[in-house]
CSV table of C-alpha atoms in Angstrom, one decimal:
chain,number,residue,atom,x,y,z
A,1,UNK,CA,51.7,47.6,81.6
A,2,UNK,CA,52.2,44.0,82.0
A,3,UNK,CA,50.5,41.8,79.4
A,4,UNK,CA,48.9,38.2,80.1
A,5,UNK,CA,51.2,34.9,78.7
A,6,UNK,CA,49.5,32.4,76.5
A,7,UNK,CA,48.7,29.6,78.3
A,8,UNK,CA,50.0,26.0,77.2
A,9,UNK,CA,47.7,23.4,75.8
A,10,UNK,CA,44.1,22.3,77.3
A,11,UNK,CA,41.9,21.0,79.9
A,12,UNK,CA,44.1,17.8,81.1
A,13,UNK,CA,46.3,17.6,78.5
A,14,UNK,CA,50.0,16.6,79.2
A,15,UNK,CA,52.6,19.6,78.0
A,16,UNK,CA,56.2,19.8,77.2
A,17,UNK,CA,57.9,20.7,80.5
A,18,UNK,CA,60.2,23.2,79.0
A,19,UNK,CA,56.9,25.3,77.6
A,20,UNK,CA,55.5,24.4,81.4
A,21,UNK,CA,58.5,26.4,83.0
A,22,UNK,CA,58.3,29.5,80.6
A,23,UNK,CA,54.7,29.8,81.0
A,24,UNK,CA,55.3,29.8,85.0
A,25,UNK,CA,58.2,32.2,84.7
A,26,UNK,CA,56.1,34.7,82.3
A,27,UNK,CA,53.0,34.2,84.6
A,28,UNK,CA,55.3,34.9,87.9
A,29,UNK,CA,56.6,38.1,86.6
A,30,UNK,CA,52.6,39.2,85.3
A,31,UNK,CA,51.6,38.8,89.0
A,32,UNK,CA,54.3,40.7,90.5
A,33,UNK,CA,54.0,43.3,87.9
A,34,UNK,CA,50.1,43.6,88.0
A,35,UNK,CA,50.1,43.7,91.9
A,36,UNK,CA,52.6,47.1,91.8
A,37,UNK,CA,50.5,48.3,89.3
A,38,UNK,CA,47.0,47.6,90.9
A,39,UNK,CA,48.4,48.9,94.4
A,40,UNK,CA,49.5,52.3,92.1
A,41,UNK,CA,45.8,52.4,90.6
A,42,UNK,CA,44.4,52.1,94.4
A,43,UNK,CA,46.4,54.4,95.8
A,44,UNK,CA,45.4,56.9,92.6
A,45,UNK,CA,41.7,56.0,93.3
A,46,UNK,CA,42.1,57.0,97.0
A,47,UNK,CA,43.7,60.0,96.1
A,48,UNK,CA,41.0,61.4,93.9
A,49,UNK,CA,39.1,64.3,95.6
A,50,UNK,CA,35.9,64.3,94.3
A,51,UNK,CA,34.1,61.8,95.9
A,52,UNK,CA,31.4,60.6,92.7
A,53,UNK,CA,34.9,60.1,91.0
A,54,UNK,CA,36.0,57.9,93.7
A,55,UNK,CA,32.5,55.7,94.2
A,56,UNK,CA,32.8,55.6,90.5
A,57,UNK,CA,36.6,53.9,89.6
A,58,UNK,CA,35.7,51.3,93.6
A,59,UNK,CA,33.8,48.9,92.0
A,60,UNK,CA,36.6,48.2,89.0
A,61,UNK,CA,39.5,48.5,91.4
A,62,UNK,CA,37.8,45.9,93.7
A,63,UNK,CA,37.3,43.9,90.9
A,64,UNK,CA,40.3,44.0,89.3
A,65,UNK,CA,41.9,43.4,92.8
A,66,UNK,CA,39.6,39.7,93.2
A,67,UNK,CA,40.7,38.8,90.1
A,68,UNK,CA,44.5,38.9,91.0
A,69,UNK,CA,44.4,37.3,94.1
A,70,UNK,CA,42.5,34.5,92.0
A,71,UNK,CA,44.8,34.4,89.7
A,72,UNK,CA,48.0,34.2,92.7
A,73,UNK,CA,45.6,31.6,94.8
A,74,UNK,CA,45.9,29.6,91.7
A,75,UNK,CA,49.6,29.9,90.6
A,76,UNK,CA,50.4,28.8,94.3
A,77,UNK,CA,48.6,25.6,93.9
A,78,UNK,CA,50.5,25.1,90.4
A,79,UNK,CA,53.5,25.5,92.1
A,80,UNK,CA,53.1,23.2,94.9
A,81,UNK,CA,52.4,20.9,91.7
A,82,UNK,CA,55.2,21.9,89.7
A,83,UNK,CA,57.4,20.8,92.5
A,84,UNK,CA,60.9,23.0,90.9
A,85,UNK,CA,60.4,20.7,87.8
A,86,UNK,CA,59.8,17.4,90.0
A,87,UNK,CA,56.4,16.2,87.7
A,88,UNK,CA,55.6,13.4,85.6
A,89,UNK,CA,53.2,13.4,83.2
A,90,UNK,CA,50.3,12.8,85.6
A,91,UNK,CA,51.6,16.3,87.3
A,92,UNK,CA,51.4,17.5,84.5
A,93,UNK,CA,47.8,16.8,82.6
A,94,UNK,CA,46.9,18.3,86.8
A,95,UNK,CA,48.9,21.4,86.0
A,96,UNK,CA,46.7,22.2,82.6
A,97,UNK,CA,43.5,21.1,84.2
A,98,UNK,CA,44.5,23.9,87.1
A,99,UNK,CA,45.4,26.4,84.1
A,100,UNK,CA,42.2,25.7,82.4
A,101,UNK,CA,39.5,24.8,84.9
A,102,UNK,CA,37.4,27.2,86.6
A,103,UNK,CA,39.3,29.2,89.1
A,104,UNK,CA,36.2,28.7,91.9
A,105,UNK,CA,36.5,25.9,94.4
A,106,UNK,CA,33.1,24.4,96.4
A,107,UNK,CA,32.5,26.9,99.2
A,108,UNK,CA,34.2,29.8,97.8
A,109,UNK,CA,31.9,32.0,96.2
A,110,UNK,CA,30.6,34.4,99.0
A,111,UNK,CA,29.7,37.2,97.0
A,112,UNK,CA,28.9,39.4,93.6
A,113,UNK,CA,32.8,39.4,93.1
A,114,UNK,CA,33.4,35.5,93.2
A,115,UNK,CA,34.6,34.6,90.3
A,116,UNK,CA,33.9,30.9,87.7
A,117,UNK,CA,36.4,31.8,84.7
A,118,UNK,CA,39.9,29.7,83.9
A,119,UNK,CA,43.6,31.0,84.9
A,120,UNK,CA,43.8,32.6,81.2
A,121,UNK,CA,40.2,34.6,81.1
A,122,UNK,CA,40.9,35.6,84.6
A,123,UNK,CA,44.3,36.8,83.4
A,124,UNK,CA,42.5,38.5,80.3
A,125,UNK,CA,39.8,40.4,82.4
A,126,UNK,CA,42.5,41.9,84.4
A,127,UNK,CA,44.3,43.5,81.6
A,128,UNK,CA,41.4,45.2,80.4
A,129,UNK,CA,40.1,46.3,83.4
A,130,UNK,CA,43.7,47.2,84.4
A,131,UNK,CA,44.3,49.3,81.3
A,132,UNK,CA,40.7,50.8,81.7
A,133,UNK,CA,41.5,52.1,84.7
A,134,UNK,CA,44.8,53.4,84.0
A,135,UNK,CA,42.9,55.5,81.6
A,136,UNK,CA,40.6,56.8,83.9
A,137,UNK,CA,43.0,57.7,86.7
A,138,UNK,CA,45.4,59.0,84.0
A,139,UNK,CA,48.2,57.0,85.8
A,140,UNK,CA,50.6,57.8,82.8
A,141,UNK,CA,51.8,61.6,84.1
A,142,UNK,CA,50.6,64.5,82.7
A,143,UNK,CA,47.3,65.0,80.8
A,144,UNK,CA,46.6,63.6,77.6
A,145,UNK,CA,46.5,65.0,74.6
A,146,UNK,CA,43.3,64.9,72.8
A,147,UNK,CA,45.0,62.4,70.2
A,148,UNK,CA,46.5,60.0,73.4
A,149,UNK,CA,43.1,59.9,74.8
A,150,UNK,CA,41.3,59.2,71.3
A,151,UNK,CA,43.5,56.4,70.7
A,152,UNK,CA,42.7,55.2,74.1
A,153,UNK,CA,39.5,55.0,73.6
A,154,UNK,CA,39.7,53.3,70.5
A,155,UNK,CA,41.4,50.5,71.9
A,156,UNK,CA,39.2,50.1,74.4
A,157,UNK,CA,35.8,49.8,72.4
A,158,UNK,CA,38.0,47.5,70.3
A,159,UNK,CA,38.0,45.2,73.8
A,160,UNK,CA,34.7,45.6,73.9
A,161,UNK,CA,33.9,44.2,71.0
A,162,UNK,CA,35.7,41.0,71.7
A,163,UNK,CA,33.7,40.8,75.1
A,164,UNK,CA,30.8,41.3,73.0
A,165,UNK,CA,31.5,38.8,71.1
A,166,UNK,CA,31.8,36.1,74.2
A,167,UNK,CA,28.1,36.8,74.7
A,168,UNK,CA,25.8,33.8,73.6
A,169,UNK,CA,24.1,35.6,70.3
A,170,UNK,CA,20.4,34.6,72.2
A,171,UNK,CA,21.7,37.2,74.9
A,172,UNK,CA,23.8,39.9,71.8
A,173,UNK,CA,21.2,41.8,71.1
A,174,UNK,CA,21.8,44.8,73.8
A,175,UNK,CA,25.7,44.2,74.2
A,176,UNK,CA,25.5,44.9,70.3
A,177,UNK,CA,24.1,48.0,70.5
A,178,UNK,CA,26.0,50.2,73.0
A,179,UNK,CA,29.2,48.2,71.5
A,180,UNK,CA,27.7,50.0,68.4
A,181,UNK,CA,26.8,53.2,70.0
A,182,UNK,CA,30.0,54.1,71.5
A,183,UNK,CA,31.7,53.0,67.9
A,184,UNK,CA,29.5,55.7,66.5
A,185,UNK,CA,30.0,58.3,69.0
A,186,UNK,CA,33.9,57.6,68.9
A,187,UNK,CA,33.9,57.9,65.1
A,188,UNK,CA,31.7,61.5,65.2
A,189,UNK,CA,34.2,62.7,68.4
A,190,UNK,CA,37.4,61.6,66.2
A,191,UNK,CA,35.7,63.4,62.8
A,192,UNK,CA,35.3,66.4,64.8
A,193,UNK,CA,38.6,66.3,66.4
A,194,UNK,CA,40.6,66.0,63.0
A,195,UNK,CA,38.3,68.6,61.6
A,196,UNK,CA,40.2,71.4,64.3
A,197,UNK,CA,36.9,71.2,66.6
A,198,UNK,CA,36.9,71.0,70.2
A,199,UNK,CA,35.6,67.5,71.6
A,200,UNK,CA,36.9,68.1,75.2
A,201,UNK,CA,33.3,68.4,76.5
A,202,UNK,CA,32.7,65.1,74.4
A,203,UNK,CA,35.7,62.7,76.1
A,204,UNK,CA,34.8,63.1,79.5
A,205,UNK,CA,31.5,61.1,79.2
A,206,UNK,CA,32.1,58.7,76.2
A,207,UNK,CA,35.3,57.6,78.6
A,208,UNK,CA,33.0,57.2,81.5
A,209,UNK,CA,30.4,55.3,79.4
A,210,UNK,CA,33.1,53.1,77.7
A,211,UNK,CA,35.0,52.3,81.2
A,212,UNK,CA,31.4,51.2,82.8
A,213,UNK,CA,30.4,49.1,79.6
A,214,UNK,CA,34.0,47.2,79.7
A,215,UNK,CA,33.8,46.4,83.3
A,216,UNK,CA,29.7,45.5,83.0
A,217,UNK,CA,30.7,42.9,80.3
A,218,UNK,CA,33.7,41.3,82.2
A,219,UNK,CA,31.5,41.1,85.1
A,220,UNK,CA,28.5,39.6,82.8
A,221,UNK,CA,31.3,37.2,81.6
A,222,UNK,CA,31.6,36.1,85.0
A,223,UNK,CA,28.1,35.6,85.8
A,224,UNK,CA,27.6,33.2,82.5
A,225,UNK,CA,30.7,31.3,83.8
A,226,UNK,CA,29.1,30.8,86.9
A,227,UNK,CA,25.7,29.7,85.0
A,228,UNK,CA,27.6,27.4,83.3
A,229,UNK,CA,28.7,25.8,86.1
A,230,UNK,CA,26.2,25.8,88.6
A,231,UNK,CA,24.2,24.2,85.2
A,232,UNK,CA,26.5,21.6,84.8
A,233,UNK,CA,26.5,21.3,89.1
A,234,UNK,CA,22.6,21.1,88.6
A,235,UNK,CA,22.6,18.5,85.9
A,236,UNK,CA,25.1,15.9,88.1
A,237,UNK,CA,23.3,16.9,91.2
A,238,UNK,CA,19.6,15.7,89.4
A,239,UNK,CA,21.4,12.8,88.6
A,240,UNK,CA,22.8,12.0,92.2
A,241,UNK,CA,20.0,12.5,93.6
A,242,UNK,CA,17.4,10.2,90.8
A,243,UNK,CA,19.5,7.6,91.9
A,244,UNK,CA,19.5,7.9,95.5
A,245,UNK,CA,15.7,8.6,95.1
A,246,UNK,CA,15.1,5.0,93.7
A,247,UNK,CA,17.7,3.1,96.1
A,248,UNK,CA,15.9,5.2,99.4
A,249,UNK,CA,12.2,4.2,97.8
A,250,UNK,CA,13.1,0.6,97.5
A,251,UNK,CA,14.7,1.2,101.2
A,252,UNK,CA,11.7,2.5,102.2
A,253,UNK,CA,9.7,-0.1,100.8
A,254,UNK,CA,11.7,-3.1,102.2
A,255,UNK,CA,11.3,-1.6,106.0
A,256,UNK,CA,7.3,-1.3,105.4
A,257,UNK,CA,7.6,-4.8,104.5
A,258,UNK,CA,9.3,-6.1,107.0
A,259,UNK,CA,9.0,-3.8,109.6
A,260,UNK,CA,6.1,-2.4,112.1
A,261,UNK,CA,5.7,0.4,112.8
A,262,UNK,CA,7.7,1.3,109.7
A,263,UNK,CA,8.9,5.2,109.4
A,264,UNK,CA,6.1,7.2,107.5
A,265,UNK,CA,8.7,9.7,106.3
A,266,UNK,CA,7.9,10.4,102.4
A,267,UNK,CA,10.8,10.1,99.3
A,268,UNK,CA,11.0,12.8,97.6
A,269,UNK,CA,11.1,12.2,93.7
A,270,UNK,CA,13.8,14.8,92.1
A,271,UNK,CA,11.9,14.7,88.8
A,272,UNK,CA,8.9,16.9,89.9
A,273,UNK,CA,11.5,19.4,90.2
A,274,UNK,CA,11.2,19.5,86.1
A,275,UNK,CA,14.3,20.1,83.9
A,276,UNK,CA,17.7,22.3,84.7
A,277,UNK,CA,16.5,25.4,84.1
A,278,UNK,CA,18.7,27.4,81.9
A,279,UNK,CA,18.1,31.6,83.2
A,280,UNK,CA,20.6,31.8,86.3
A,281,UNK,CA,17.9,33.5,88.5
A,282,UNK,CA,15.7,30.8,88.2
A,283,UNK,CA,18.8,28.0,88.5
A,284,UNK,CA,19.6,29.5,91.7
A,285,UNK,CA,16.0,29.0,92.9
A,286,UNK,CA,16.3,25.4,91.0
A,287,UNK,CA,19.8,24.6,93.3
A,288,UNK,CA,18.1,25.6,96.4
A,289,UNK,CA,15.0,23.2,96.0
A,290,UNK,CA,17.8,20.4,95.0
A,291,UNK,CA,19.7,20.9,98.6
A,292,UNK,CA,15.6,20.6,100.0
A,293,UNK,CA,15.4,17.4,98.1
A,294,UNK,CA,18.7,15.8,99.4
A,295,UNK,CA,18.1,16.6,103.2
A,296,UNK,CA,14.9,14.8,102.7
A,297,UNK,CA,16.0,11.9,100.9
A,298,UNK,CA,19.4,12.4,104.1
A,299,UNK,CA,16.0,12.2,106.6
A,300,UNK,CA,14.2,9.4,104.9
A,301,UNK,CA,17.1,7.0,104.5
A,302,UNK,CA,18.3,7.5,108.0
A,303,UNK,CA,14.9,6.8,109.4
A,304,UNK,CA,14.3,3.8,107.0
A,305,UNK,CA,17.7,2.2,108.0
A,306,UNK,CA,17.5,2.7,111.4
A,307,UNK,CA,13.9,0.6,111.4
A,308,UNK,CA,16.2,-2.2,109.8
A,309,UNK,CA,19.0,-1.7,112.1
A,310,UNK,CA,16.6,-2.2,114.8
A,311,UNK,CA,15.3,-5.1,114.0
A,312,UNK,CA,18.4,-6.8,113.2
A,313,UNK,CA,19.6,-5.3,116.4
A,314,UNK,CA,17.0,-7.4,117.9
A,315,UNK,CA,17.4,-10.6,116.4
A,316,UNK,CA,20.8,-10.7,117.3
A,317,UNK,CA,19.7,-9.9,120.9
A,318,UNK,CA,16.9,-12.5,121.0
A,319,UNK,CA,19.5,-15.1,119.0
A,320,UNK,CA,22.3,-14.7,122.0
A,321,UNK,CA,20.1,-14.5,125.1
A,322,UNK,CA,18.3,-17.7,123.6
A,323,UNK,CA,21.5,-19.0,123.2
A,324,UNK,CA,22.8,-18.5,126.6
A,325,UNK,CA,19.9,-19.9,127.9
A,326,UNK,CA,19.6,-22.7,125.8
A,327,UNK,CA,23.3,-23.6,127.2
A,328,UNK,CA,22.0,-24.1,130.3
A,329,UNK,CA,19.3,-27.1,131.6
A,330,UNK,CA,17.0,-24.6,134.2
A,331,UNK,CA,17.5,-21.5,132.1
A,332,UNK,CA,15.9,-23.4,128.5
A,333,UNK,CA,13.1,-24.6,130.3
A,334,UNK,CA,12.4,-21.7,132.2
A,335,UNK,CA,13.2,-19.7,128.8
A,336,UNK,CA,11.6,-21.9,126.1
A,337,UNK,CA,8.0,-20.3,125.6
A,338,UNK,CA,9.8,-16.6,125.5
A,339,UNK,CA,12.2,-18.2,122.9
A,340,UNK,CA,9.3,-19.5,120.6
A,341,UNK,CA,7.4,-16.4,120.8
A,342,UNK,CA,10.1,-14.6,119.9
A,343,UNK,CA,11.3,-16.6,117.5
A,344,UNK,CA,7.8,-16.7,116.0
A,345,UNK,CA,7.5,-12.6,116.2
A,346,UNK,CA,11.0,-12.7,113.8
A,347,UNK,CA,9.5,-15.1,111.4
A,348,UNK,CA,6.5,-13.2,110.6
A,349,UNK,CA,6.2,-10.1,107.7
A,350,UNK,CA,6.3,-7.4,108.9
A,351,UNK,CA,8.2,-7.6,112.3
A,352,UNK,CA,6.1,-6.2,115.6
A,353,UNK,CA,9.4,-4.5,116.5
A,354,UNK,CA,7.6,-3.1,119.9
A,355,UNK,CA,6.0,-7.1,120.5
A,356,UNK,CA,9.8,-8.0,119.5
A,357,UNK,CA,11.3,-5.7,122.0
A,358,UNK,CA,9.2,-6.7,124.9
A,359,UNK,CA,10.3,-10.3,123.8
A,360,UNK,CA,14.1,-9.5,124.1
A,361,UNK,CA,13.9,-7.6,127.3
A,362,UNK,CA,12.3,-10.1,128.9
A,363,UNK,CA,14.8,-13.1,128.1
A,364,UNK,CA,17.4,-10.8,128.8
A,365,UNK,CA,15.8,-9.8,132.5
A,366,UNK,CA,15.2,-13.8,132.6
A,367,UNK,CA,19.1,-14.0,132.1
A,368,UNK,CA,20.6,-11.7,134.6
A,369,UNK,CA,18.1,-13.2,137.3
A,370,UNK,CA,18.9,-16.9,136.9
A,371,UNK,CA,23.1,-15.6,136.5
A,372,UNK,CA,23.4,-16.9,132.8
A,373,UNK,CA,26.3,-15.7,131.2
A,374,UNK,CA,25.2,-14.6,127.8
């Protein structure tokens, strides 16, 4: 079974290009290797003739199938990077920040089996799942012995205690305890079996059970992953949108000054939304009522700024037509009280833009009768 390469240095940081090229080499051969082995587990899982069996191994094969083609969307783009060894040290602090950032672009996530974890966690969650299900499927030949399966078993509650201990120890409690209960239960079924007892009747389930609380974790790791993100997404979106808040109020309040009629549209103030909320049920809910907020404050600034617009629209209609007018000796004097009302109409807080309007439309009527050029 091919095993995951250690990844070179951090988030953004530059890396010898030498340890760049044998992490892509080792990384190229994983892919290959896991994609004839996953195709060998799918073909295993559709072969299976008990249909519960089947349903049961889907989920993990689907899963462990969205995890390689993350894991191959993202070596493509550090390729194109990589250029054959073309890179600098700027292509190189974007080839770590591709290795360690989240493997999720905007727009991607379409489902329960979209994925927020880096290039190396991605590349972990696929070896376990891959070697859980090689287990299951007994992919390896003939039957296992009691002793292979045991051993197998061992090193797979031995994984799950390291996803266990990726869980946030507010959240440990019930990872903890089936991590514990299957440790017991594997200790009492390998007692018995050194002991010359039969446990056959005992595998079976504990396998099942073991399988389902590996892949549960790996898919909880994910979840928090994407909690963290859409948190951090959240937290810079409140921001965003705080700001644009104050700068469409004081929009708002310039065309009420200035302006009439002015736009009634209300701001929306992001704050009333309360903090970030931390449980990802309730920051999904939280997100939604942040895209509400935006298309208001979208609405309200458009409508603001277009009551400006208008008026400045206006006043550079009433300051051309006057001038066109003005050019000419019959056209001023015909023009001049229109001019002065108008003129007046700009000068006074808040604008009748309707009055304004009128104003303008009749200078520029007054301009195409008398054949002014304007």
């Amino acid at each position: 079974m091919p095993w995951r390469p250690p990844a070179p240095g951090a988030l953004g940081t530059d890396v010898d290009p030498r340890e760049l090229l044998r992490y892509l080499d080792d990384l190229i051969t994983w892919k290959d290797r896991r994609k004839v082995e996953l195709d060998a587990l799918d073909r295993a899982s559709m072969d299976l003739t008990d249909p519960q069996d089947r349903a049961a191994v889907t989920p993990d094969v689907t899963l462990s199938m969205t995890l390689w083609q993350a894991v191959s969307d993202r070596l493509g783009l550090i390729l194109a990077t990589w250029d054959s060894g073309r890179v600098g040290e700027g292509e190189r602090r974007r080839i770590t920040t591709l290795v360690w950032g989240s493997l999720e672009q905007p727009g991607q996530r379409a489902g329960g089996q979209s994925l927020a974890v880096s290039l190396p966690e991605a590349c972990r969650l696929s070896d376990s799942l891959a070697s859980a299900l090689r287990m299951r499927l007994r992919l390896d030949g003939a039957d296992p012995t009691v002793t292979d399966r045991l051993h197998d078993l061992r090193q797979q509650v031995e994984r799950i205690a390291d996803q266990v201990a990726l869980v946030p120890e507010s959240r440990r409690a019930s990872a903890q305890q089936a991590y514990d209960a299957l440790d017991r239960r594997l200790e009492e079924v390998t007692g018995r079996a050194r002991r010359g007892g039969d446990v056959g009747g005992f595998l079976g389930p504990l396998e099942v059970e073991a399988a389902t609380t590996e892949r549960d974790l790996i898919v909880a790791a994910s979840q928090r992953a994407h909690a963290r993100v859409d948190h951090a997404r959240a937290s810079q979106l409140v921001a965003e949108l705080a700001a644009r808040g104050d700068a469409v109020r004081a929009l708002a309040e310039r065309a009420r000054t200035l302006v009439t009629p002015a736009p009634t549209l209300g701001v929306p103030d992001v704050a009333q939304l309360g903090p970030v909320p931390g449980d990802p049920q309730e920051l999904t809910a939280y997100l939604t009522r942040l895209e509400r907020v935006d298309r208001a404050l979208t609405l309200a600034q458009q409508a603001y700024a277009a009551a400006l617009e208008r008026r400045e629209d206006l006043a550079g209609r009433a300051e051309r037509v006057h001038a066109a007018l003005d050019a000419d000796e019959q056209g001023a004097a015909a023009s001049a009280g229109l001019a002065e009302q108008a003129q007046a109409l700009l000068a006074r807080t808040p604008t009748d833009l309707t009055r304004l309007e009128a104003m303008v439309q009749a200078q520029e009527t007054l301009v195409r009768t008398m054949g002014v050029q304007p």
